[in-house]
Coordinates of N, CA, C and O in Angstrom, one line a residue:
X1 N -24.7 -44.8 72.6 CA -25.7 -43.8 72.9 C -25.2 -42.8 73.8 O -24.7 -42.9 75.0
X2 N -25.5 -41.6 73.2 CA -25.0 -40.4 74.6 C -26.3 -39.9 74.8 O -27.2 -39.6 74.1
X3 N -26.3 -39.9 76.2 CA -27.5 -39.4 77.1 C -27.1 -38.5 77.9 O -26.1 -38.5 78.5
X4 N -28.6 -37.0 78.0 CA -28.5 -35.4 78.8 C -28.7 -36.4 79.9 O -29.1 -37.5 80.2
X5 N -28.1 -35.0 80.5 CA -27.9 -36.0 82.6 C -29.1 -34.9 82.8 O -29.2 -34.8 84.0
X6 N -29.9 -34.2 82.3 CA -30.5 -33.3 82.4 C -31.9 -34.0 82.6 O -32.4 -34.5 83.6
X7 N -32.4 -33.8 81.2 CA -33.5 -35.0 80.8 C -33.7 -36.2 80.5 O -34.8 -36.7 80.0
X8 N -32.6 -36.7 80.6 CA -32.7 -38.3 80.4 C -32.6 -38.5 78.6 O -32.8 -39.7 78.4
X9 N -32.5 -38.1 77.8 CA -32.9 -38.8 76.6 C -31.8 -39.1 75.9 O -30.7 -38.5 76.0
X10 N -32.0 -39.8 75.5 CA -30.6 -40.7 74.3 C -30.2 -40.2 73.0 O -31.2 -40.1 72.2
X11 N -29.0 -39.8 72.4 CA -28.6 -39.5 71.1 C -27.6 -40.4 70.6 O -26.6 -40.9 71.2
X12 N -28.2 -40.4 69.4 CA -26.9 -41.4 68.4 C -25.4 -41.3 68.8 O -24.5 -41.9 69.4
X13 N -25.7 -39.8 68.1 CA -24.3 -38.9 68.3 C -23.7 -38.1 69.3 O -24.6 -37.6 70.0
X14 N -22.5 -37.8 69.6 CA -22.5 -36.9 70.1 C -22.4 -35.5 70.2 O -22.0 -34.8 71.1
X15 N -22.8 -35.0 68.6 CA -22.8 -33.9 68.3 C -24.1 -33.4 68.8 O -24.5 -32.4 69.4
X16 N -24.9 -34.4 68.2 CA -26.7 -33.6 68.5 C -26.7 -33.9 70.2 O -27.4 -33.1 70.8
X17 N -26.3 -34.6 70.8 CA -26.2 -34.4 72.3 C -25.7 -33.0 72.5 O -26.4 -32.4 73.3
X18 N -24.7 -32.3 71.8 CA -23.9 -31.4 72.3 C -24.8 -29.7 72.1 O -24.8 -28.7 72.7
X19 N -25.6 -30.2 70.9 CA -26.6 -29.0 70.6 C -27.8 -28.7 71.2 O -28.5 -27.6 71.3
X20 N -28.2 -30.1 71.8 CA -29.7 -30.4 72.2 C -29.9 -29.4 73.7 O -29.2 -29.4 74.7
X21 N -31.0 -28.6 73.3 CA -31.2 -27.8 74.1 C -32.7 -27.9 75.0 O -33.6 -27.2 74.5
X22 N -33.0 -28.5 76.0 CA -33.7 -29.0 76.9 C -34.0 -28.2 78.0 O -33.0 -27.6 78.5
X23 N -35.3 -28.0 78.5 CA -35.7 -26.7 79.3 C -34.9 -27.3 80.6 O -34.3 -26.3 81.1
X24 N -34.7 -28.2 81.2 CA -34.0 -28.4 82.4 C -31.9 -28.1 82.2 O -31.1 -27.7 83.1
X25 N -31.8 -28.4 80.9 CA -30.2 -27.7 80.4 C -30.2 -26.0 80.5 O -29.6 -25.3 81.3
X26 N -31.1 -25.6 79.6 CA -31.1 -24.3 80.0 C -31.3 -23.8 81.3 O -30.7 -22.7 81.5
X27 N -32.2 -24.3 82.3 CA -32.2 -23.6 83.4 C -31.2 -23.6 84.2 O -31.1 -22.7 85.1
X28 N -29.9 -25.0 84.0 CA -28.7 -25.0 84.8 C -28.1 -24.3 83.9 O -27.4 -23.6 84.6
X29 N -27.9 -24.0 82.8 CA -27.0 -22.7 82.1 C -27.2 -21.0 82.4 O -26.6 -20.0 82.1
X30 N -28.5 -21.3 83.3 CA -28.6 -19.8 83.6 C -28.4 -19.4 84.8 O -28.4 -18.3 85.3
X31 N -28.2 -20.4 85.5 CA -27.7 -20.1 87.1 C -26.7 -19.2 87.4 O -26.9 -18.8 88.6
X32 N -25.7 -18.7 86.9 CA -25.0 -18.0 87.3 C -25.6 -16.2 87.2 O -25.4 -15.2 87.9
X33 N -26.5 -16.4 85.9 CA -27.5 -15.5 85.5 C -27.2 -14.2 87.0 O -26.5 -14.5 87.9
X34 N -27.8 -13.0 86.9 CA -27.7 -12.2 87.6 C -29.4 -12.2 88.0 O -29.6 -12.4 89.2
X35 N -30.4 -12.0 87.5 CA -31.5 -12.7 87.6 C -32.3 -13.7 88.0 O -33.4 -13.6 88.6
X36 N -31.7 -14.7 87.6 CA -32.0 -16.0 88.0 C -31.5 -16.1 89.6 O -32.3 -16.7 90.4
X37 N -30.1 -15.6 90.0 CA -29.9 -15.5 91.1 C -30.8 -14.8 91.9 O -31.4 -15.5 92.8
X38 N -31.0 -14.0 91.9 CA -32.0 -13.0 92.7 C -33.5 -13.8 93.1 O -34.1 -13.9 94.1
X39 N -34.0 -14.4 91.6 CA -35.1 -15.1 91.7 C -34.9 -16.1 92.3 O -35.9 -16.5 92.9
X40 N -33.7 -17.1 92.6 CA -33.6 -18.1 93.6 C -33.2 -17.9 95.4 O -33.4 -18.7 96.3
X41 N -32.7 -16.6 95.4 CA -32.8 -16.1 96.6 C -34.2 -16.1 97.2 O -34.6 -16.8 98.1
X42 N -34.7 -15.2 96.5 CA -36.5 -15.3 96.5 C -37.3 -16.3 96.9 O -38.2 -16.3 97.7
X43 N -36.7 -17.2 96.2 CA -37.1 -18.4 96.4 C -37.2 -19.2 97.6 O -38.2 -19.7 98.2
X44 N -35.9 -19.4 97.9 CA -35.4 -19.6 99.5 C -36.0 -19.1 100.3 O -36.6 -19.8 101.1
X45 N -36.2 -17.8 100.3 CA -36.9 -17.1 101.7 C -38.6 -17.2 101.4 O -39.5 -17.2 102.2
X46 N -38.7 -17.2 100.2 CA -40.2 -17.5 100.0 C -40.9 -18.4 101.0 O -41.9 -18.1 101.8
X47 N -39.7 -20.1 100.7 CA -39.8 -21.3 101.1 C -40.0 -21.2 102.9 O -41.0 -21.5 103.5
X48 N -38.7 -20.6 103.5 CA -38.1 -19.8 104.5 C -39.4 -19.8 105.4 O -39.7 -20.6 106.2
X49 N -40.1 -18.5 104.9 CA -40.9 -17.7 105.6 C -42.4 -18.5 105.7 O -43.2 -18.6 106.7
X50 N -42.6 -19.1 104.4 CA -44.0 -19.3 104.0 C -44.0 -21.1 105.0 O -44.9 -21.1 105.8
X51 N -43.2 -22.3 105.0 CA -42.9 -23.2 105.6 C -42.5 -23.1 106.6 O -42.4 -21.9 106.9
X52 N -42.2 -24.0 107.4 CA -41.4 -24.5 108.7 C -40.4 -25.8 108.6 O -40.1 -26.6 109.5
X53 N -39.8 -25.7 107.2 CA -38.9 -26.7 107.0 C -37.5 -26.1 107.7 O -37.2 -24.9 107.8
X54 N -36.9 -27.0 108.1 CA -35.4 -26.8 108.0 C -34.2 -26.9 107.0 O -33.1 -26.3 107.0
X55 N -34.8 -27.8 106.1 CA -34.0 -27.9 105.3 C -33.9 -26.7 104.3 O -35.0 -26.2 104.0
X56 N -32.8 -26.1 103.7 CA -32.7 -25.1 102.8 C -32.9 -25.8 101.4 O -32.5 -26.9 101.0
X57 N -33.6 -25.0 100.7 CA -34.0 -25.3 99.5 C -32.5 -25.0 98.8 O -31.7 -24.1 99.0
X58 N -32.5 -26.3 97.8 CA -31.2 -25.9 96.5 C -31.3 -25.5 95.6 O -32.3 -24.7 95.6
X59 N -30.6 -25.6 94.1 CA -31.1 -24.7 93.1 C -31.5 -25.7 92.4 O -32.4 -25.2 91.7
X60 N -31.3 -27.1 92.3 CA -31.7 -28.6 91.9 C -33.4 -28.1 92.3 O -34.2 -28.1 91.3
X61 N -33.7 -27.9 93.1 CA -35.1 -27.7 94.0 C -35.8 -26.6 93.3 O -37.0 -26.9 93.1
X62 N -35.4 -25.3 92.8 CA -35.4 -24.3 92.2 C -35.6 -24.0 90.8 O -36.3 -23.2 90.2
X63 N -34.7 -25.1 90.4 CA -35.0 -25.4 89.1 C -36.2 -26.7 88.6 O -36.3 -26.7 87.4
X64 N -36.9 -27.4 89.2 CA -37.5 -28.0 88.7 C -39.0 -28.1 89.1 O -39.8 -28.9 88.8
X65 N -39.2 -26.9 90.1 CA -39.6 -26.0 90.9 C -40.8 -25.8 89.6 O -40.5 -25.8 88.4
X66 N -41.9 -25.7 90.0 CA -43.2 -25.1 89.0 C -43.3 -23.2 89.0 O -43.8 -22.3 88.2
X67 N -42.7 -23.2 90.1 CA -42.5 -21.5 90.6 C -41.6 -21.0 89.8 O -41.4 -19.8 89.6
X68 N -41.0 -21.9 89.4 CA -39.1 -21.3 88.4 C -39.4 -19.6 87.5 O -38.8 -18.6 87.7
X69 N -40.6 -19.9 86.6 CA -40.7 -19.0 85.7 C -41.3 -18.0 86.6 O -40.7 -17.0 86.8
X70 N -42.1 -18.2 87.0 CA -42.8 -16.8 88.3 C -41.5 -16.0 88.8 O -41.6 -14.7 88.6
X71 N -40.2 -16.4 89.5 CA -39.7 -16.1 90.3 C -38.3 -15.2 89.4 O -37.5 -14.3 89.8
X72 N -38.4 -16.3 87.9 CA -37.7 -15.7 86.9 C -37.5 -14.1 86.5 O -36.6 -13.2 86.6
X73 N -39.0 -14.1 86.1 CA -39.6 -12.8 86.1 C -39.7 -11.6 86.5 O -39.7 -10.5 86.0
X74 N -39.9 -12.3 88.8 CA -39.3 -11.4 89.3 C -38.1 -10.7 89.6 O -37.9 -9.5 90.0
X75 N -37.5 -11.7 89.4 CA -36.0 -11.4 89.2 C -35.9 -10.5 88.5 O -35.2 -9.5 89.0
X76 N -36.5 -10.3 86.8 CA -36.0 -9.5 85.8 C -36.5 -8.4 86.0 O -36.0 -7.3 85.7
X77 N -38.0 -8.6 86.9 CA -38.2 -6.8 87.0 C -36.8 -6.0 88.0 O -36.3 -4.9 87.8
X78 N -36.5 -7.2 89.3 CA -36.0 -6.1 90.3 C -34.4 -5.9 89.7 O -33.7 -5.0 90.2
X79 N -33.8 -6.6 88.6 CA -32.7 -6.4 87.5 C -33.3 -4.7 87.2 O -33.0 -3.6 87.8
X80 N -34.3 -4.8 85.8 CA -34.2 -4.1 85.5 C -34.2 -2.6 86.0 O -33.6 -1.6 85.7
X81 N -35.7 -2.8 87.5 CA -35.4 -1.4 88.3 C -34.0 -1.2 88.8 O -33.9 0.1 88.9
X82 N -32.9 -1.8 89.2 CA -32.1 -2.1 89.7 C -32.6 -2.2 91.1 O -33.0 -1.1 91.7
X83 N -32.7 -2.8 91.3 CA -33.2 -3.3 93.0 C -32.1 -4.8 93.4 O -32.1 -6.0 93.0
X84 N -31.5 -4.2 94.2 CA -30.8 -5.2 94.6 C -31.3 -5.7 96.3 O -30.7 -6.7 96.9

Protein backbone atom coordinates (compact mmCIF):
# COMPACT_ATOMS: atom_id res chain seq x y z
CA UNK A 1 0.00 0.00 0.00
CA UNK A 2 1.39 3.54 -0.79
CA UNK A 3 0.22 6.25 1.47
CA UNK A 4 0.01 10.63 0.98
CA UNK A 5 2.11 11.87 3.97
CA UNK A 6 -0.30 14.67 3.30
CA UNK A 7 -3.70 13.16 3.97
CA UNK A 8 -3.21 9.91 5.16
CA UNK A 9 -5.00 7.73 2.58
CA UNK A 10 -3.79 4.48 1.05
CA UNK A 11 -3.29 3.47 -2.71
CA UNK A 12 -2.92 0.16 -4.32
CA UNK A 13 -0.56 1.58 -6.65
CA UNK A 14 1.88 3.76 -6.94
CA UNK A 15 0.94 5.50 -9.89
CA UNK A 16 -2.51 6.70 -8.55
CA UNK A 17 -0.50 7.82 -5.39
CA UNK A 18 1.61 9.80 -7.77
CA UNK A 19 -1.52 11.59 -9.43
CA UNK A 20 -3.71 11.88 -6.48
CA UNK A 21 -4.25 15.39 -5.86
CA UNK A 22 -5.42 16.33 -2.17
CA UNK A 23 -6.26 19.87 -0.89
CA UNK A 24 -3.42 19.60 1.81
CA UNK A 25 -0.76 18.28 -1.47
CA UNK A 26 -1.74 21.23 -3.25
CA UNK A 27 -1.32 23.68 -0.61
CA UNK A 28 2.40 22.40 -0.02
CA UNK A 29 2.95 22.62 -3.89
CA UNK A 30 2.10 26.14 -3.82
CA UNK A 31 4.35 27.35 -1.20
CA UNK A 32 6.95 28.66 -3.11
CA UNK A 33 3.96 30.37 -5.00
CA UNK A 34 4.67 34.24 -5.13
CA UNK A 35 1.23 34.72 -3.53
CA UNK A 36 0.87 32.28 -1.26
CA UNK A 37 4.06 33.71 0.18
CA UNK A 38 2.83 37.15 0.73
CA UNK A 39 -0.45 35.61 2.16
CA UNK A 40 1.65 33.60 4.75
CA UNK A 41 3.68 36.54 5.70
CA UNK A 42 0.29 38.07 6.44
CA UNK A 43 -0.35 35.54 8.28
CA UNK A 44 2.46 35.65 10.64
CA UNK A 45 1.99 39.17 11.51
CA UNK A 46 -1.67 38.78 11.52
CA UNK A 47 -0.93 36.06 14.30
CA UNK A 48 2.01 38.51 15.54
CA UNK A 49 -0.06 41.50 16.22
CA UNK A 50 -3.49 40.07 16.88
CA UNK A 51 -1.88 37.39 19.86
CA UNK A 52 0.73 37.41 22.39
CA UNK A 53 2.27 34.13 21.43
CA UNK A 54 5.84 33.78 21.10
CA UNK A 55 5.96 31.21 19.13
CA UNK A 56 6.17 32.03 15.29
CA UNK A 57 3.68 30.56 13.29
CA UNK A 58 4.94 27.91 10.40
CA UNK A 59 3.72 27.22 7.07
CA UNK A 60 2.60 23.51 8.35
CA UNK A 61 0.40 26.09 10.74
CA UNK A 62 -0.61 28.20 7.61
CA UNK A 63 -1.52 25.57 5.62
CA UNK A 64 -3.99 23.75 7.60
CA UNK A 65 -5.04 27.06 8.94
CA UNK A 66 -9.00 27.70 8.25
CA UNK A 67 -7.74 31.36 7.29
CA UNK A 68 -5.54 29.65 4.30
CA UNK A 69 -8.06 30.71 1.54
CA UNK A 70 -8.90 34.21 3.05
CA UNK A 71 -5.23 35.08 3.13
CA UNK A 72 -4.76 33.34 -0.39
CA UNK A 73 -6.82 35.80 -1.88
CA UNK A 74 -5.20 38.44 -0.28
CA UNK A 75 -2.17 37.63 -1.46
CA UNK A 76 -3.63 37.61 -5.10
CA UNK A 77 -5.05 40.91 -4.92
CA UNK A 78 -1.72 42.68 -3.48
CA UNK A 79 0.17 40.30 -6.59
CA UNK A 80 -2.03 41.59 -8.86
CA UNK A 81 -1.95 45.46 -7.81
CA UNK A 82 1.66 44.78 -7.49
CA UNK A 83 2.01 45.63 -3.86
CA UNK A 84 4.83 44.35 -2.46
Amino acid sequence: MFKCEYCKKSFKRERTLSIHSCEPKRRYMQKESRHVQLAFRSYQLFYKIGTNSKKEKTYDDFAYSSYYNAFVKFGSYCVDLKID
